[in-house]
Short mmCIF file of C-alpha atoms in Angstrom, two decimals:
data_model
loop_
_atom_site.label_atom_id
_atom_site.label_comp_id
_atom_site.label_asym_id
_atom_site.label_seq_id
_atom_site.Cartn_x
_atom_site.Cartn_y
_atom_site.Cartn_z
CA UNK A 175 -32.05 6.81 5.92
CA UNK A 176 -30.70 10.29 5.31
CA UNK A 177 -30.34 12.32 8.47
CA UNK A 178 -30.90 16.05 8.28
CA UNK A 179 -29.98 18.78 10.76
CA UNK A 180 -31.61 18.27 14.15
CA UNK A 181 -32.35 20.53 17.06
CA UNK A 182 -29.14 21.07 19.05
CA UNK A 183 -28.53 19.05 22.19
CA UNK A 184 -27.62 20.94 25.34
CA UNK A 185 -23.82 20.47 25.24
CA UNK A 186 -23.57 21.24 28.96
CA UNK A 187 -25.46 18.03 29.77
CA UNK A 188 -23.53 15.73 27.44
CA UNK A 189 -20.07 14.46 28.38
CA UNK A 190 -17.99 14.31 25.19
CA UNK A 191 -16.40 10.93 24.65
CA UNK A 192 -12.88 10.57 23.29
CA UNK A 193 -12.23 9.62 19.65
CA UNK A 194 -9.99 6.80 18.47
CA UNK A 195 -9.35 7.36 14.76
CA UNK A 196 -8.01 4.51 12.62
CA UNK A 197 -6.33 5.79 9.49
CA UNK A 198 -3.73 4.93 6.88
CA UNK A 199 -2.16 8.36 6.68
CA UNK A 200 0.50 10.24 8.65
CA UNK A 201 -0.83 13.08 10.80
CA UNK A 202 1.97 15.62 10.38
CA UNK A 203 2.74 14.95 6.72
CA UNK A 204 2.27 18.49 5.37
CA UNK A 205 0.49 17.03 2.35
CA UNK A 206 -2.20 15.89 4.81
CA UNK A 207 -2.81 19.33 6.33
CA UNK A 208 -5.44 20.58 3.86
CA UNK A 209 -7.28 17.26 3.89
CA UNK A 210 -10.67 16.49 5.33
CA UNK A 211 -9.46 14.33 8.23
CA UNK A 212 -6.90 16.86 9.48
CA UNK A 213 -9.35 19.77 9.33
CA UNK A 214 -12.09 17.87 11.14
CA UNK A 215 -10.11 16.05 13.81
CA UNK A 216 -7.99 19.07 14.73
CA UNK A 217 -11.23 20.93 15.46
CA UNK A 218 -12.87 18.05 17.31
CA UNK A 219 -9.73 17.91 19.47
CA UNK A 220 -10.65 21.30 20.92
CA UNK A 221 -13.43 19.57 22.87
CA UNK A 222 -12.58 15.86 22.79
CA UNK A 223 -9.49 13.77 23.38
CA UNK A 224 -8.45 12.51 19.92
CA UNK A 225 -6.04 9.60 19.40
CA UNK A 226 -5.00 9.11 15.78
CA UNK A 227 -3.61 5.73 14.70
CA UNK A 228 -1.35 6.42 11.75
CA UNK A 229 -0.39 4.33 8.73
CA UNK A 230 1.70 1.40 10.01
CA UNK A 231 5.41 1.22 9.45
CA UNK A 232 6.02 -1.80 7.18
CA UNK A 233 8.90 -3.82 8.61
CA UNK A 234 9.51 -5.65 5.33
CA UNK A 235 10.68 -2.39 3.74
CA UNK A 236 13.82 -2.55 5.88
CA UNK A 237 15.16 -5.05 3.35
CA UNK A 238 16.24 -1.86 1.57
CA UNK A 239 16.98 0.51 4.46
CA UNK A 240 17.22 4.27 4.23
CA UNK A 241 17.47 7.15 6.67
CA UNK A 242 13.80 7.99 6.13
CA UNK A 243 12.73 4.42 6.89
CA UNK A 244 14.88 4.25 10.02
CA UNK A 245 13.44 7.57 11.18
CA UNK A 246 9.90 6.23 10.65
CA UNK A 247 10.76 3.07 12.57
CA UNK A 248 12.11 5.17 15.44
CA UNK A 249 8.78 7.01 15.61
CA UNK A 250 6.86 3.72 15.61
CA UNK A 251 8.97 2.30 18.43
CA UNK A 252 8.89 5.51 20.44
CA UNK A 253 6.34 7.07 22.72
CA UNK A 254 2.96 8.35 21.47
CA UNK A 255 3.32 11.90 20.21
CA UNK A 256 1.12 14.86 21.11
CA UNK A 257 0.84 17.47 18.36
CA UNK A 258 0.14 21.21 18.57
CA UNK A 259 -3.45 20.61 17.42
CA UNK A 260 -4.03 18.58 20.59
CA UNK A 261 -4.12 15.23 18.77
CA UNK A 262 -2.20 12.22 20.12
CA UNK A 263 -0.70 9.91 17.48
CA UNK A 264 0.42 6.29 17.56
CA UNK A 265 2.27 4.66 14.66
CA UNK A 266 1.91 0.87 14.72
CA UNK A 267 3.96 -1.83 13.04
CA UNK A 268 2.94 -4.12 10.19
CA UNK A 269 4.86 -6.56 8.06
CA UNK A 270 3.76 -5.58 4.55
CA UNK A 271 0.45 -4.05 3.50
CA UNK A 272 -1.18 -6.19 0.80
CA UNK A 273 -4.85 -5.53 0.25
CA UNK A 274 -6.95 -8.65 -0.25
CA UNK A 275 -4.16 -11.05 0.79
CA UNK A 276 -5.43 -13.02 3.80
CA UNK A 277 -1.99 -14.43 4.62
CA UNK A 278 -0.45 -10.96 4.75
CA UNK A 279 -3.39 -9.76 6.84
CA UNK A 280 -2.90 -12.63 9.33
CA UNK A 281 0.74 -11.63 9.88
CA UNK A 282 -0.01 -7.92 9.97
CA UNK A 283 -2.83 -8.52 12.44
CA UNK A 284 -0.43 -10.04 14.96
CA UNK A 285 1.80 -6.98 14.78
CA UNK A 286 -0.97 -4.40 14.54
CA UNK A 287 -3.39 -5.49 17.28
CA UNK A 288 -1.08 -4.91 20.28
CA UNK A 289 -0.57 -1.35 19.06
CA UNK A 290 -4.31 -0.96 18.59
CA UNK A 291 -4.93 -2.10 22.17
CA UNK A 292 -2.32 0.39 23.32
CA UNK A 293 -4.01 3.18 21.36
CA UNK A 294 -7.39 2.16 22.77
CA UNK A 295 -6.03 2.47 26.29
CA UNK A 296 -4.54 5.88 25.47
CA UNK A 297 -7.83 7.08 24.02
CA UNK A 298 -9.66 6.74 27.32
CA UNK A 299 -13.01 5.44 28.47
CA UNK A 300 -15.45 4.16 25.81
CA UNK A 301 -14.05 6.00 22.79
CA UNK A 302 -15.90 6.57 19.54
CA UNK A 303 -14.04 4.50 16.91
CA UNK A 304 -13.73 6.73 13.84
CA UNK A 305 -12.63 5.07 10.60
CA UNK A 306 -11.63 6.76 7.34
CA UNK A 307 -10.37 3.68 5.52
CA UNK A 308 -12.78 0.75 5.14
CA UNK A 309 -9.88 -1.70 4.91
CA UNK A 310 -9.49 -1.29 8.66
CA UNK A 311 -12.87 -2.84 9.43
CA UNK A 312 -11.08 -6.08 10.28
CA UNK A 313 -9.53 -4.26 13.24
CA UNK A 314 -12.95 -3.84 14.86
CA UNK A 315 -14.07 -6.45 17.34
CA UNK A 316 -17.88 -6.62 17.09
CA UNK A 317 -18.09 -8.06 20.59
CA UNK A 318 -16.51 -4.86 21.91
CA UNK A 319 -19.77 -2.96 21.38
CA UNK A 320 -17.92 0.22 20.41
CA UNK A 321 -19.66 3.17 18.82
CA UNK A 322 -18.35 3.24 15.23
CA UNK A 323 -18.33 6.18 12.83
CA UNK A 324 -17.37 5.63 9.19
CA UNK A 325 -16.30 8.80 7.39
CA UNK A 326 -16.16 8.06 3.67
CA UNK A 327 -14.33 10.71 1.63
CA UNK A 328 -13.70 8.75 -1.58
CA UNK A 329 -15.19 5.97 -3.66
CA UNK A 330 -12.43 3.62 -2.57
CA UNK A 331 -13.93 0.69 -4.42
CA UNK A 332 -13.78 2.66 -7.65
CA UNK A 333 -10.21 3.76 -6.96
CA UNK A 334 -9.10 0.18 -6.30
CA UNK A 335 -10.85 -1.12 -9.42
CA UNK A 336 -9.32 1.62 -11.59
CA UNK A 337 -5.82 1.12 -10.23
CA UNK A 338 -5.58 -2.56 -9.36
CA UNK A 339 -8.36 -4.33 -11.26
CA UNK A 340 -11.79 -5.83 -10.65
CA UNK A 341 -10.72 -8.26 -7.91
CA UNK A 342 -9.21 -5.50 -5.76
CA UNK A 343 -12.20 -3.26 -6.44
CA UNK A 344 -14.68 -5.95 -5.40
CA UNK A 345 -12.70 -6.67 -2.22
CA UNK A 346 -12.65 -2.99 -1.31
CA UNK A 347 -16.38 -2.59 -1.95
CA UNK A 348 -17.03 -5.55 0.37
CA UNK A 349 -15.05 -3.72 3.07
CA UNK A 350 -17.02 -0.49 2.47
CA UNK A 351 -20.39 -2.23 2.64
CA UNK A 352 -19.46 -4.23 5.73
CA UNK A 353 -18.25 -1.11 7.54
CA UNK A 354 -21.34 0.89 6.53
CA UNK A 355 -23.52 -1.87 7.99
CA UNK A 356 -21.57 -2.01 11.24
CA UNK A 357 -21.22 1.75 11.75
CA UNK A 358 -23.58 3.60 14.06
CA UNK A 359 -23.24 6.60 11.76
CA UNK A 360 -21.82 7.21 8.30
CA UNK A 361 -20.59 10.58 7.09
CA UNK A 362 -20.28 10.86 3.30
CA UNK A 363 -18.41 13.61 1.50
CA UNK A 364 -20.91 13.80 -1.39
CA UNK A 365 -24.45 12.88 -2.39
CA UNK A 366 -23.06 10.26 -4.77
CA UNK A 367 -21.23 8.39 -2.01
CA UNK A 368 -24.26 8.71 0.27
CA UNK A 369 -26.49 7.12 -2.36
CA UNK A 370 -24.05 4.24 -2.76
CA UNK A 371 -23.85 3.51 0.97
CA UNK A 372 -27.41 4.39 2.04
CA UNK A 373 -28.87 0.90 1.43
CA UNK A 374 -26.31 -0.54 3.83
CA UNK A 375 -26.27 2.02 6.65
CA UNK A 376 -28.42 2.75 9.67
CA UNK A 377 -27.82 6.51 9.55
CA UNK A 378 -26.00 8.55 6.92
CA UNK A 379 -25.31 12.24 6.55
CA UNK A 380 -23.56 14.25 3.84
CA UNK A 381 -20.70 16.39 5.18
CA UNK A 382 -19.08 18.07 2.19
CA UNK A 383 -15.52 19.26 1.98
CA UNK A 384 -14.96 22.87 2.99
CA UNK A 385 -12.26 25.53 3.25
CA UNK A 386 -9.90 26.64 6.01
CA UNK A 387 -11.01 30.26 6.05
CA UNK A 388 -8.22 31.29 8.42
CA UNK A 389 -5.74 30.47 5.65
CA UNK A 390 -7.67 31.16 2.46
CA UNK A 391 -9.21 34.54 3.30
CA UNK A 392 -6.02 35.97 4.81
CA UNK A 393 -3.78 38.33 2.80
CA UNK A 394 -1.31 36.26 0.78
CA UNK A 395 2.38 37.05 1.23
CA UNK A 396 4.65 37.49 -1.77
CA UNK A 397 7.17 34.68 -2.23
CA UNK A 398 9.83 33.80 -4.80
CA UNK A 399 7.32 31.47 -6.46
CA UNK A 400 4.60 34.12 -6.73
CA UNK A 401 7.15 36.46 -8.31
CA UNK A 402 7.94 33.73 -10.85
CA UNK A 403 4.24 33.44 -11.67
CA UNK A 404 3.92 37.21 -12.04
CA UNK A 405 6.47 37.00 -14.84
CA UNK A 406 4.57 34.33 -16.83
CA UNK A 407 2.59 35.16 -19.99
CA UNK A 408 -1.14 35.53 -19.42
CA UNK A 409 -3.72 34.16 -19.22
CA UNK A 410 -2.67 31.85 -16.41
CA UNK A 411 -4.77 28.71 -15.98
CA UNK A 412 -4.02 26.93 -12.69
CA UNK A 413 -4.70 23.53 -11.20
CA UNK A 414 -3.97 22.86 -7.51
CA UNK A 415 -4.12 19.34 -6.14
CA UNK A 416 -2.74 15.84 -6.44
CA UNK A 417 -1.49 14.97 -9.91
CA UNK A 418 -2.34 11.34 -10.46
CA UNK A 419 -4.85 8.94 -11.96
CA UNK A 420 -7.80 11.30 -11.42
CA UNK A 421 -6.34 13.89 -13.81
CA UNK A 422 -7.47 13.98 -17.45
CA UNK A 423 -4.04 14.42 -19.00
CA UNK A 424 -5.49 14.58 -22.52
CA UNK A 425 -7.54 17.59 -21.44
CA UNK A 426 -4.46 19.22 -19.89
CA UNK A 427 -2.66 18.82 -23.23
CA UNK A 428 -5.58 20.38 -25.11
CA UNK A 429 -5.61 23.33 -22.69
CA UNK A 430 -1.88 23.88 -23.17
CA UNK A 431 -2.36 23.90 -26.96
CA UNK A 432 -5.47 26.14 -26.94
CA UNK A 433 -3.81 28.72 -24.67
CA UNK A 434 -0.34 28.39 -26.15
CA UNK A 435 0.26 32.14 -25.73
CA UNK A 436 -0.55 31.90 -22.03
CA UNK A 437 0.57 29.64 -19.17
CA UNK A 438 -0.73 26.41 -17.67
CA UNK A 439 0.38 25.98 -14.03
CA UNK A 440 0.11 22.65 -12.20
CA UNK A 441 0.65 22.69 -8.42
CA UNK A 442 0.66 19.59 -6.26
CA UNK A 443 2.38 16.30 -5.42
CA UNK A 444 2.87 13.92 -8.34
CA UNK A 445 1.97 10.23 -8.08
CA UNK A 446 4.63 7.89 -9.39
CA UNK A 447 2.18 6.40 -11.88
CA UNK A 448 1.61 9.81 -13.47
CA UNK A 449 5.27 10.65 -14.12
CA UNK A 450 5.36 9.58 -17.77
CA UNK A 451 2.19 11.48 -18.70
CA UNK A 452 3.42 14.54 -16.86
CA UNK A 453 6.83 14.41 -18.54
CA UNK A 454 5.09 14.61 -21.94
CA UNK A 455 3.30 17.75 -20.79
CA UNK A 456 6.49 19.31 -19.43
CA UNK A 457 7.82 19.28 -22.98
CA UNK A 458 5.29 21.99 -23.84
CA UNK A 459 6.91 25.40 -23.22
CA UNK A 460 3.85 26.92 -21.56
CA UNK A 461 3.32 24.13 -19.00
CA UNK A 462 4.81 24.85 -15.57
CA UNK A 463 4.84 22.09 -12.93
CA UNK A 464 5.56 23.48 -9.46
CA UNK A 465 5.15 20.26 -7.46
CA UNK A 466 3.96 20.22 -3.87
CA UNK A 467 3.74 23.59 -2.12
CA UNK A 468 2.93 24.23 1.57
CA UNK A 469 -0.71 25.04 2.18
CA UNK A 470 0.03 28.57 3.43
CA UNK A 471 1.55 29.39 0.02
CA UNK A 472 -1.50 28.28 -1.96
CA UNK A 473 -3.61 31.47 -1.57
CA UNK A 474 -0.89 33.56 -3.20
CA UNK A 475 -0.44 31.04 -6.01
CA UNK A 476 -4.18 30.88 -6.66
CA UNK A 477 -4.31 34.69 -6.70
CA UNK A 478 -2.09 34.68 -9.82
CA UNK A 479 -4.57 32.55 -11.76
CA UNK A 480 -7.02 33.98 -14.26
CA UNK A 481 -9.03 30.73 -14.25
CA UNK A 482 -8.79 27.79 -11.85
CA UNK A 483 -9.19 24.26 -13.16
CA UNK A 484 -10.60 20.92 -12.04
CA UNK A 485 -9.69 18.81 -15.10
CA UNK A 486 -10.65 15.35 -13.90
CA UNK A 487 -11.54 12.06 -15.53
CA UNK A 488 -15.27 11.61 -16.12
CA UNK A 489 -15.58 7.88 -15.37
CA UNK A 490 -18.98 7.36 -13.75
CA UNK A 491 -17.60 6.01 -10.49
CA UNK A 492 -15.46 9.12 -10.00
CA UNK A 493 -17.77 11.87 -11.23
CA UNK A 494 -20.67 10.56 -9.13
CA UNK A 495 -18.62 10.59 -5.92
CA UNK A 496 -16.27 13.56 -6.27
CA UNK A 497 -16.55 16.78 -4.28
CA UNK A 498 -13.02 18.18 -4.56
CA UNK A 499 -11.46 19.87 -1.56
CA UNK A 500 -10.06 22.62 -3.78
CA UNK A 501 -13.55 23.84 -4.79
CA UNK A 502 -14.02 26.23 -1.88
CA UNK A 503 -10.31 27.10 -1.73
CA UNK A 504 -10.55 28.47 -5.27
CA UNK A 505 -13.80 30.28 -4.43
CA UNK A 506 -12.32 31.82 -1.27
CA UNK A 507 -9.85 33.69 -3.50
CA UNK A 508 -12.68 34.81 -5.79
CA UNK A 509 -11.49 32.83 -8.80
CA UNK A 510 -13.63 31.53 -11.68
CA UNK A 511 -13.68 27.72 -11.87
CA UNK A 512 -13.99 25.40 -14.83
CA UNK A 513 -14.58 21.76 -13.88
CA UNK A 514 -15.09 18.43 -15.56
CA UNK A 515 -18.52 16.86 -15.09
CA UNK A 516 -19.19 16.34 -11.37
CA UNK A 517 -22.89 16.57 -10.46
CA UNK A 518 -22.08 17.16 -6.77
CA UNK A 519 -20.84 20.65 -7.72
CA UNK A 520 -24.20 21.68 -9.18
CA UNK A 521 -25.64 22.50 -5.74
CA UNK A 522 -22.96 25.14 -5.05
CA UNK A 523 -24.33 28.59 -5.87
CA UNK A 524 -21.13 30.09 -7.26
CA UNK A 525 -21.43 29.85 -11.06
CA UNK A 526 -18.96 26.99 -11.40
CA UNK A 527 -18.67 25.98 -15.05
CA UNK A 528 -19.30 22.21 -15.02
CA UNK A 529 -18.48 20.75 -18.42
CA UNK A 530 -19.56 17.54 -20.13
CA UNK A 531 -16.65 17.22 -22.54
CA UNK A 532 -13.32 18.60 -23.69
CA UNK A 533 -14.80 21.02 -26.20
CA UNK A 534 -17.11 22.60 -23.62
CA UNK A 535 -14.27 22.79 -21.10
CA UNK A 536 -12.11 24.78 -23.53
CA UNK A 537 -15.01 27.04 -24.49
CA UNK A 538 -15.93 27.81 -20.89
CA UNK A 539 -12.32 28.71 -20.08
CA UNK A 540 -12.33 31.22 -22.93
CA UNK A 541 -15.70 32.61 -21.87
CA UNK A 542 -14.67 33.11 -18.24
CA UNK A 543 -11.47 34.86 -19.30
CA UNK A 544 -13.64 37.39 -21.14
CA UNK A 545 -16.46 37.71 -18.60
CA UNK A 546 -14.88 37.75 -15.14
CA UNK A 547 -15.84 40.76 -12.99
CA UNK A 548 -15.38 42.10 -9.45
CA UNK A 549 -19.06 41.37 -8.70
CA UNK A 550 -18.65 37.73 -9.72
CA UNK A 551 -15.51 37.50 -7.58
CA UNK A 552 -17.38 38.83 -4.53
CA UNK A 553 -20.17 36.29 -5.11
CA UNK A 554 -17.65 33.45 -5.13
CA UNK A 555 -15.99 34.66 -1.92
CA UNK A 556 -19.42 34.87 -0.26
CA UNK A 557 -20.10 31.24 -1.26
CA UNK A 558 -16.81 30.16 0.32
CA UNK A 559 -17.59 32.07 3.52
CA UNK A 560 -20.66 29.88 3.98
CA UNK A 561 -18.62 26.70 3.63
CA UNK A 562 -15.88 26.84 6.26
CA UNK A 563 -14.67 23.84 8.22
CA UNK A 564 -16.00 25.26 11.50
CA UNK A 565 -19.57 24.96 10.15
CA UNK A 566 -18.99 21.39 9.01
CA UNK A 567 -17.52 20.36 12.37
CA UNK A 568 -20.45 21.95 14.24
CA UNK A 569 -22.78 19.62 12.30
CA UNK A 570 -20.55 16.64 13.09
CA UNK A 571 -20.35 17.56 16.77
CA UNK A 572 -24.16 17.63 16.92
CA UNK A 573 -24.21 14.01 15.74
CA UNK A 574 -21.48 12.97 18.18
CA UNK A 575 -23.40 14.54 21.04
CA UNK A 576 -26.41 12.48 20.04
CA UNK A 577 -24.27 9.33 20.01
CA UNK A 578 -22.87 10.30 23.43
CA UNK A 579 -26.39 10.77 24.72
CA UNK A 580 -27.45 7.35 23.42
CA UNK A 581 -24.56 5.90 25.38
CA UNK A 582 -25.83 7.51 28.55
CA UNK A 583 -23.02 10.07 28.75
CA UNK A 584 -25.09 12.67 30.56
CA UNK A 585 -23.44 14.91 33.12
#
């Protein structure tokens, strides 16, 4: 069933349980900071004790040691770390992560489970087990009777199938379905993901991505990079985000050619698999690849854009599930947006140009360059103001209070 907003529970009568989050990311990797899990858990930590189990250190990688690997091993072997956001992190050990390989899982399980028991003890009494990555379902002991929350932010089955083939995709979808069935509550980042998981879940709720308003509505400082952008020929068309398999590189090339007198700016970390395609684009004189930039620099970089882009692939599995994090970050700076076809964007009342093909994408960019106005910019900012992370976390906290109440956690 789809759960809608309920009457608030009296928070004074409900004792908030701790959260034990199982993840395959690193908490203080600055590339993680804008992401859904960081924004949500750092806010939940204001009221609840949050223990975050990070991506394991893979011991097999020490066959080719480096300073970075030795530093990561030192963290894994050291004490749990408390971060300024109030979150406690534990980094476990594994041998070598190989999805779908039962032999590798057996060996990893013997290294991982002692760390998981340690993290469970750190988390406190009767924690809510919060899982972002369905591959970790095998870490849950059904006999433990834990309250389980599955927060699904991607179509991981589609990602695995696109990157690793049908066998990997099928294995990942089995993990997703099994976790949705076991979870007491499922949060989905989009209507498309909710529809996929609804037949398998007891309770599901859409919690869309949002924007960190403290960062994205604040005045943006001038930096050496913003001064470089000020010197570029206009119009400036800007994409901010990961540069990898989700990007429609053919569309990027068409944009660079159509706006050859202007500038195409790509900002974000580059996946290794995208290097060759990106190198071909770098050969175009008006394409500027800035790489990863700290999140506090992004407002100033977005401010230099005349149009902001979401030029993604339109494979059905992706377009049905996607609700990009950057949507409300662009809107918070008042910028017009042109996006590839993603039906989940249609419910946002901010005049986002959602395009069904390359030709329409190019045409809408040209139209928005001619038609942008201060009134339209104010309307976009207003839409962003209604979609901050604090509002999203308030809805999540209402659900967690209900789960606490079911558990008898009444003061």
